[in-house]
PDB file of C-alpha atoms in Angstrom:
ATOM      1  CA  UNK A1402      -7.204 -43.380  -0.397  1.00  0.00           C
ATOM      2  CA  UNK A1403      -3.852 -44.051  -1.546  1.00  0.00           C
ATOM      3  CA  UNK A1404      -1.434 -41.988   0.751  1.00  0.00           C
ATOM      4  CA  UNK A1405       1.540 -42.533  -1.154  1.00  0.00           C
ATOM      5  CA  UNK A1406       0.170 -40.844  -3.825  1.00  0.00           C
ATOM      6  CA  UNK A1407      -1.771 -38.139  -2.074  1.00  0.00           C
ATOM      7  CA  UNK A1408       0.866 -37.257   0.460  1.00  0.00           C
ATOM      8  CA  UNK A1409       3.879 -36.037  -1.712  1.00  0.00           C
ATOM      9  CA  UNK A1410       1.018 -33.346  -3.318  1.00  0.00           C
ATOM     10  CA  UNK A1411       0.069 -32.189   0.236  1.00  0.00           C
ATOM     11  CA  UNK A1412       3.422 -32.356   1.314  1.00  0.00           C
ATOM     12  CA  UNK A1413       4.148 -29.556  -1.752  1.00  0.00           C
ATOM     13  CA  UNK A1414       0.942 -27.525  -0.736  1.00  0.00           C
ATOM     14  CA  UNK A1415       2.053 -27.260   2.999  1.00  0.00           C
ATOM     15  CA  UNK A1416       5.395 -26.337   1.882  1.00  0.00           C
ATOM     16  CA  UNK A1417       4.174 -23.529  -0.315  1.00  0.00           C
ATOM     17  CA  UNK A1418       1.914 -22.407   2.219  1.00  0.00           C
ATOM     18  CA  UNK A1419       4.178 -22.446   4.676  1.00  0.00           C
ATOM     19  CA  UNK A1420       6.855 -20.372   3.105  1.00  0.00           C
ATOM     20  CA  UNK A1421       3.845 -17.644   1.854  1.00  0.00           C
ATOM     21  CA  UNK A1422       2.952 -17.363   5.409  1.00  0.00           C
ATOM     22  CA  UNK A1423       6.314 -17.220   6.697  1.00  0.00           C
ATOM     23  CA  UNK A1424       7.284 -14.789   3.956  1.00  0.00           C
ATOM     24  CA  UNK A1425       4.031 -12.158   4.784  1.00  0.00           C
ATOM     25  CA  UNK A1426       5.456  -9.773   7.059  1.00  0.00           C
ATOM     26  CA  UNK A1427       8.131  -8.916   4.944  1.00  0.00           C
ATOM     27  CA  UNK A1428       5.577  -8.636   2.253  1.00  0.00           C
ATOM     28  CA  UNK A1429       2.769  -6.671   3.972  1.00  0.00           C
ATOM     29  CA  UNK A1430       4.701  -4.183   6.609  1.00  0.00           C
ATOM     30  CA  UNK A1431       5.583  -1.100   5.370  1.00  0.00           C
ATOM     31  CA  UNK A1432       8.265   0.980   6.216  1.00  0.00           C
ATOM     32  CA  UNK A1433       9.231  -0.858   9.423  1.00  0.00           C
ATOM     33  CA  UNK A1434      12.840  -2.434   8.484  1.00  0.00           C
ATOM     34  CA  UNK A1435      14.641  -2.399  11.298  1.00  0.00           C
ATOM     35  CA  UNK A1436      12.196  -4.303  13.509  1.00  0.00           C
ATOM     36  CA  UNK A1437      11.429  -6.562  10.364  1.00  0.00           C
ATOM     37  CA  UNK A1438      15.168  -7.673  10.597  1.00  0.00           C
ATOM     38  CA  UNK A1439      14.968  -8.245  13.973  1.00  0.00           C
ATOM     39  CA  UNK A1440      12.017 -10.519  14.031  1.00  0.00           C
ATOM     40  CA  UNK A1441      13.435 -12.879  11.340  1.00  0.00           C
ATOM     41  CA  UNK A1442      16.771 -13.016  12.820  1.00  0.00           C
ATOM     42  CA  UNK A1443      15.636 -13.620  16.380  1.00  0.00           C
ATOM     43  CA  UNK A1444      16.558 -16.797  18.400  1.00  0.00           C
ATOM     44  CA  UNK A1445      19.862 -19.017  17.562  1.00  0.00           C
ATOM     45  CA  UNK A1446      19.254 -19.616  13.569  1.00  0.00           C
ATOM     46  CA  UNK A1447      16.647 -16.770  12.605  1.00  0.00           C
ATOM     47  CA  UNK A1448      13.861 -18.431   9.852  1.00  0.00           C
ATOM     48  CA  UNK A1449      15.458 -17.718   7.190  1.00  0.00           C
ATOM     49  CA  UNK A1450      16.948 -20.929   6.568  1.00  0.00           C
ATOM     50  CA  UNK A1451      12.745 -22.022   6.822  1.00  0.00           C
ATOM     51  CA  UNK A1452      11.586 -19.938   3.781  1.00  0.00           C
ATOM     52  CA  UNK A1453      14.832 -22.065   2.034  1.00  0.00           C
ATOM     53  CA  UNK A1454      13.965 -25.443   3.469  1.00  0.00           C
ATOM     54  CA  UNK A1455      10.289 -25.138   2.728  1.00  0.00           C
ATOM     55  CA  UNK A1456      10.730 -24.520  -0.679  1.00  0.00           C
ATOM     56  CA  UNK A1457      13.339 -27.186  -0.841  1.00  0.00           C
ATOM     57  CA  UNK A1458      10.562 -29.585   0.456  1.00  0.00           C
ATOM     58  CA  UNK A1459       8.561 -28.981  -2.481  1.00  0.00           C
ATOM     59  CA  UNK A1460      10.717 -30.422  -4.860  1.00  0.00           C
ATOM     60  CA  UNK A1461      11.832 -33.158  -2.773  1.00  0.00           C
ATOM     61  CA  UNK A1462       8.118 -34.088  -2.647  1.00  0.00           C
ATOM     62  CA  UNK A1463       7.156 -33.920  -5.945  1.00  0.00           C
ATOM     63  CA  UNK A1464      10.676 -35.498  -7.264  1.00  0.00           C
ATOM     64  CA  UNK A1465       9.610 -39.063  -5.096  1.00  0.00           C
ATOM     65  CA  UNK A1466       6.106 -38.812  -7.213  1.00  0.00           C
ATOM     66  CA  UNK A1467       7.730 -37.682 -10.132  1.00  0.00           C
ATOM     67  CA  UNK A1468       9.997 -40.832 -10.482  1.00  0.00           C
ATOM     68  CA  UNK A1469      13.231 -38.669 -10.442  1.00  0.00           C
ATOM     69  CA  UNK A1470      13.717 -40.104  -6.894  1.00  0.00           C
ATOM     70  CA  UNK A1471      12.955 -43.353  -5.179  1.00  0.00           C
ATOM     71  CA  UNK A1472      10.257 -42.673  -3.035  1.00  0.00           C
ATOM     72  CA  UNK A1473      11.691 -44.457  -0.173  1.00  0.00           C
ATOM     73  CA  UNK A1474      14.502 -41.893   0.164  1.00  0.00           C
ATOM     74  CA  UNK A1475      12.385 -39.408  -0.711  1.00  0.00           C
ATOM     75  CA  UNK A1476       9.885 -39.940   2.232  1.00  0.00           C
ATOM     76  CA  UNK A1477      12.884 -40.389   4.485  1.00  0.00           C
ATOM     77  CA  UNK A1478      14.600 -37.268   3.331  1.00  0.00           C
ATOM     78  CA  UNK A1479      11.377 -34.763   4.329  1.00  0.00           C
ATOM     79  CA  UNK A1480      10.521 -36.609   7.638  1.00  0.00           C
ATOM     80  CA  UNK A1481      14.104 -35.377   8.468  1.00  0.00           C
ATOM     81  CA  UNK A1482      13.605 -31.676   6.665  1.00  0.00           C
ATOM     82  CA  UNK A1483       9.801 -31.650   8.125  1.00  0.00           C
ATOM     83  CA  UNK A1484      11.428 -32.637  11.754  1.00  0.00           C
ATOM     84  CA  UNK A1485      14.022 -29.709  11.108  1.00  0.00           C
ATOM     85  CA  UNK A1486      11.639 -27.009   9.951  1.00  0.00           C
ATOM     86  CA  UNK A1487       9.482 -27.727  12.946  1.00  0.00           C
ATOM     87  CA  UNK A1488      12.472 -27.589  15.374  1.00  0.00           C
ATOM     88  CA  UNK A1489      14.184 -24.378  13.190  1.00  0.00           C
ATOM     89  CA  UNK A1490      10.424 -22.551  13.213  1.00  0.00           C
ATOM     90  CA  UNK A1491       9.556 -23.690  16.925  1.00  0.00           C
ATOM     91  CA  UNK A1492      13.429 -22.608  18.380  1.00  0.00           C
ATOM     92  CA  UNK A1493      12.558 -18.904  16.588  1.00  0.00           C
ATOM     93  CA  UNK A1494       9.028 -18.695  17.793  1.00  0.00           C
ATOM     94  CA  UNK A1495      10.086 -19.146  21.530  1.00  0.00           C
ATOM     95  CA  UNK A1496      13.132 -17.068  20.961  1.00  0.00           C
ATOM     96  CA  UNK A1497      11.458 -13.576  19.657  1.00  0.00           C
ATOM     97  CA  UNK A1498      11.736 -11.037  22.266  1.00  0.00           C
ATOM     98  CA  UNK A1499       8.336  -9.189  23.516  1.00  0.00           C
ATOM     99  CA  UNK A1500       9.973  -6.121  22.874  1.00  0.00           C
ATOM    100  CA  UNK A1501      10.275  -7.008  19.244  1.00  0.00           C
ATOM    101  CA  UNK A1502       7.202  -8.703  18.868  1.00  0.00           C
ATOM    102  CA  UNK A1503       5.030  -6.100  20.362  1.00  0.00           C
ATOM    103  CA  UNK A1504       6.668  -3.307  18.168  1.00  0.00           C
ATOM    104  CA  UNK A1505       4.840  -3.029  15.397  1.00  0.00           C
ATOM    105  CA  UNK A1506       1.947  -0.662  15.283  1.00  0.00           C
ATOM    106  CA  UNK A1507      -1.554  -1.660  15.919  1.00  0.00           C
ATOM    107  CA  UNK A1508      -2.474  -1.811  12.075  1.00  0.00           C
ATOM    108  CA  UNK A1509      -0.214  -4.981  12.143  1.00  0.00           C
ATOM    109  CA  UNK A1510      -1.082  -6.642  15.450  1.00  0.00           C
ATOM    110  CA  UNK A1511      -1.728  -9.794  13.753  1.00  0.00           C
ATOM    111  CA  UNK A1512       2.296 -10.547  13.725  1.00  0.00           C
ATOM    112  CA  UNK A1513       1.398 -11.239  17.750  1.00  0.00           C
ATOM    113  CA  UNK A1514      -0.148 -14.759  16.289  1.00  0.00           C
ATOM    114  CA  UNK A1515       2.203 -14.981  13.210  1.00  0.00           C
ATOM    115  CA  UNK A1516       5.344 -17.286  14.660  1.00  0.00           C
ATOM    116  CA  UNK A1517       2.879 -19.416  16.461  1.00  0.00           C
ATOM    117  CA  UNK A1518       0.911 -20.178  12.897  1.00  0.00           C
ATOM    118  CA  UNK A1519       4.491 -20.368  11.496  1.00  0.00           C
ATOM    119  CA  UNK A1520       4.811 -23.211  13.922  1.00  0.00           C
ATOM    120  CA  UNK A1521       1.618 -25.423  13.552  1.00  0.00           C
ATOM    121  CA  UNK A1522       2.203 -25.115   9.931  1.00  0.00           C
ATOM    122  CA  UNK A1523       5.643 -26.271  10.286  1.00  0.00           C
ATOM    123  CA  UNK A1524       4.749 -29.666  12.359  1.00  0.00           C
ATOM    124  CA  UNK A1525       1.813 -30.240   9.550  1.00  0.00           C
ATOM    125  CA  UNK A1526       4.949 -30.126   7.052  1.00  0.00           C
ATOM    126  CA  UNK A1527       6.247 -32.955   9.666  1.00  0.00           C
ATOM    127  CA  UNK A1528       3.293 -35.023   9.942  1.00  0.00           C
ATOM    128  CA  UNK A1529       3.258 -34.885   5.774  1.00  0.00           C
ATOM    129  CA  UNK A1530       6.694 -35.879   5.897  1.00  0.00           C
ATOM    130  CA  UNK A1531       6.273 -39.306   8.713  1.00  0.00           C
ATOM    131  CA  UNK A1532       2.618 -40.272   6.475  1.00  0.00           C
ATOM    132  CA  UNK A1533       4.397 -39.941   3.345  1.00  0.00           C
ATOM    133  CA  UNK A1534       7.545 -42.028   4.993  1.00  0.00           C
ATOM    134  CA  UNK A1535       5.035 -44.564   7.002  1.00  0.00           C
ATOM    135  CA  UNK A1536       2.747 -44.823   3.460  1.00  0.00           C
ATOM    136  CA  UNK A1537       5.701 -46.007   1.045  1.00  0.00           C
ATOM    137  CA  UNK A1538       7.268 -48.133   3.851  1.00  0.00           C
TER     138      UNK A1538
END
């Protein structure tokens, strides 16, 4: 298999996937704004900056197999945006008060195992990001 072709398409995927899943409460709960604010914004930086850097990654992936970018750079650049959204999504996961987490009403109780998903996704962005950089190098 030729990883430094495969990676930068996974790399995209996880990305997309990542900011969909991240993206899902504010999508599915209804009527619950307040405590909807509250659990994005919650530890030092909130996630939002995640949705943003997640999306980001997708075109910094596909730009290094697109041949806008040397791929090099490229694979450098996302092991330092996959290290980042791992540390930004694992700071807000730890962060989120029990009183907001547990909140929401039982119809939504999967939110309980939402920043933890968040989180693994975020550190397979990561370990993308260090195959794609250890691939091309």
């Amino acid at each position: 298999m030729e990883l430094d072709r495969v990676a930068p398409y996974l790399g995209a995927v996880a990305c997309l996937v990542f900011a969909a899943v991240l993206s899902a409460p504010y999508l599915i709960v209804d009527g619950l704004a307040a405590p909807i604010g509250e659990y994005y914004a919650a530890g030092p930086l909130g996630i939002a900056g995640g949705v943003f850097l997640s999306v980001l990654g997708v075109v910094i992936f596909l730009s290094g197999e697109r041949g806008r970018a040397d791929s090099d750079l490229v694979a450098g650049i996302m092991v330092v945006v996959g290290v980042a959204l791992f540390a930004m999504t694992t700071l807000w996961a730890v962060w989120i008060p029990d009183s907001v987490l547990f909140s929401f009403p039982q119809e939504y109780s999967w939110i309980e195992y939402h920043p933890w998903v968040s989180v693994a996704l975020s550190f397979i962005i990561a370990t993308i990001g260090a195959v794609y950089a250890w691939a091309v190098l």
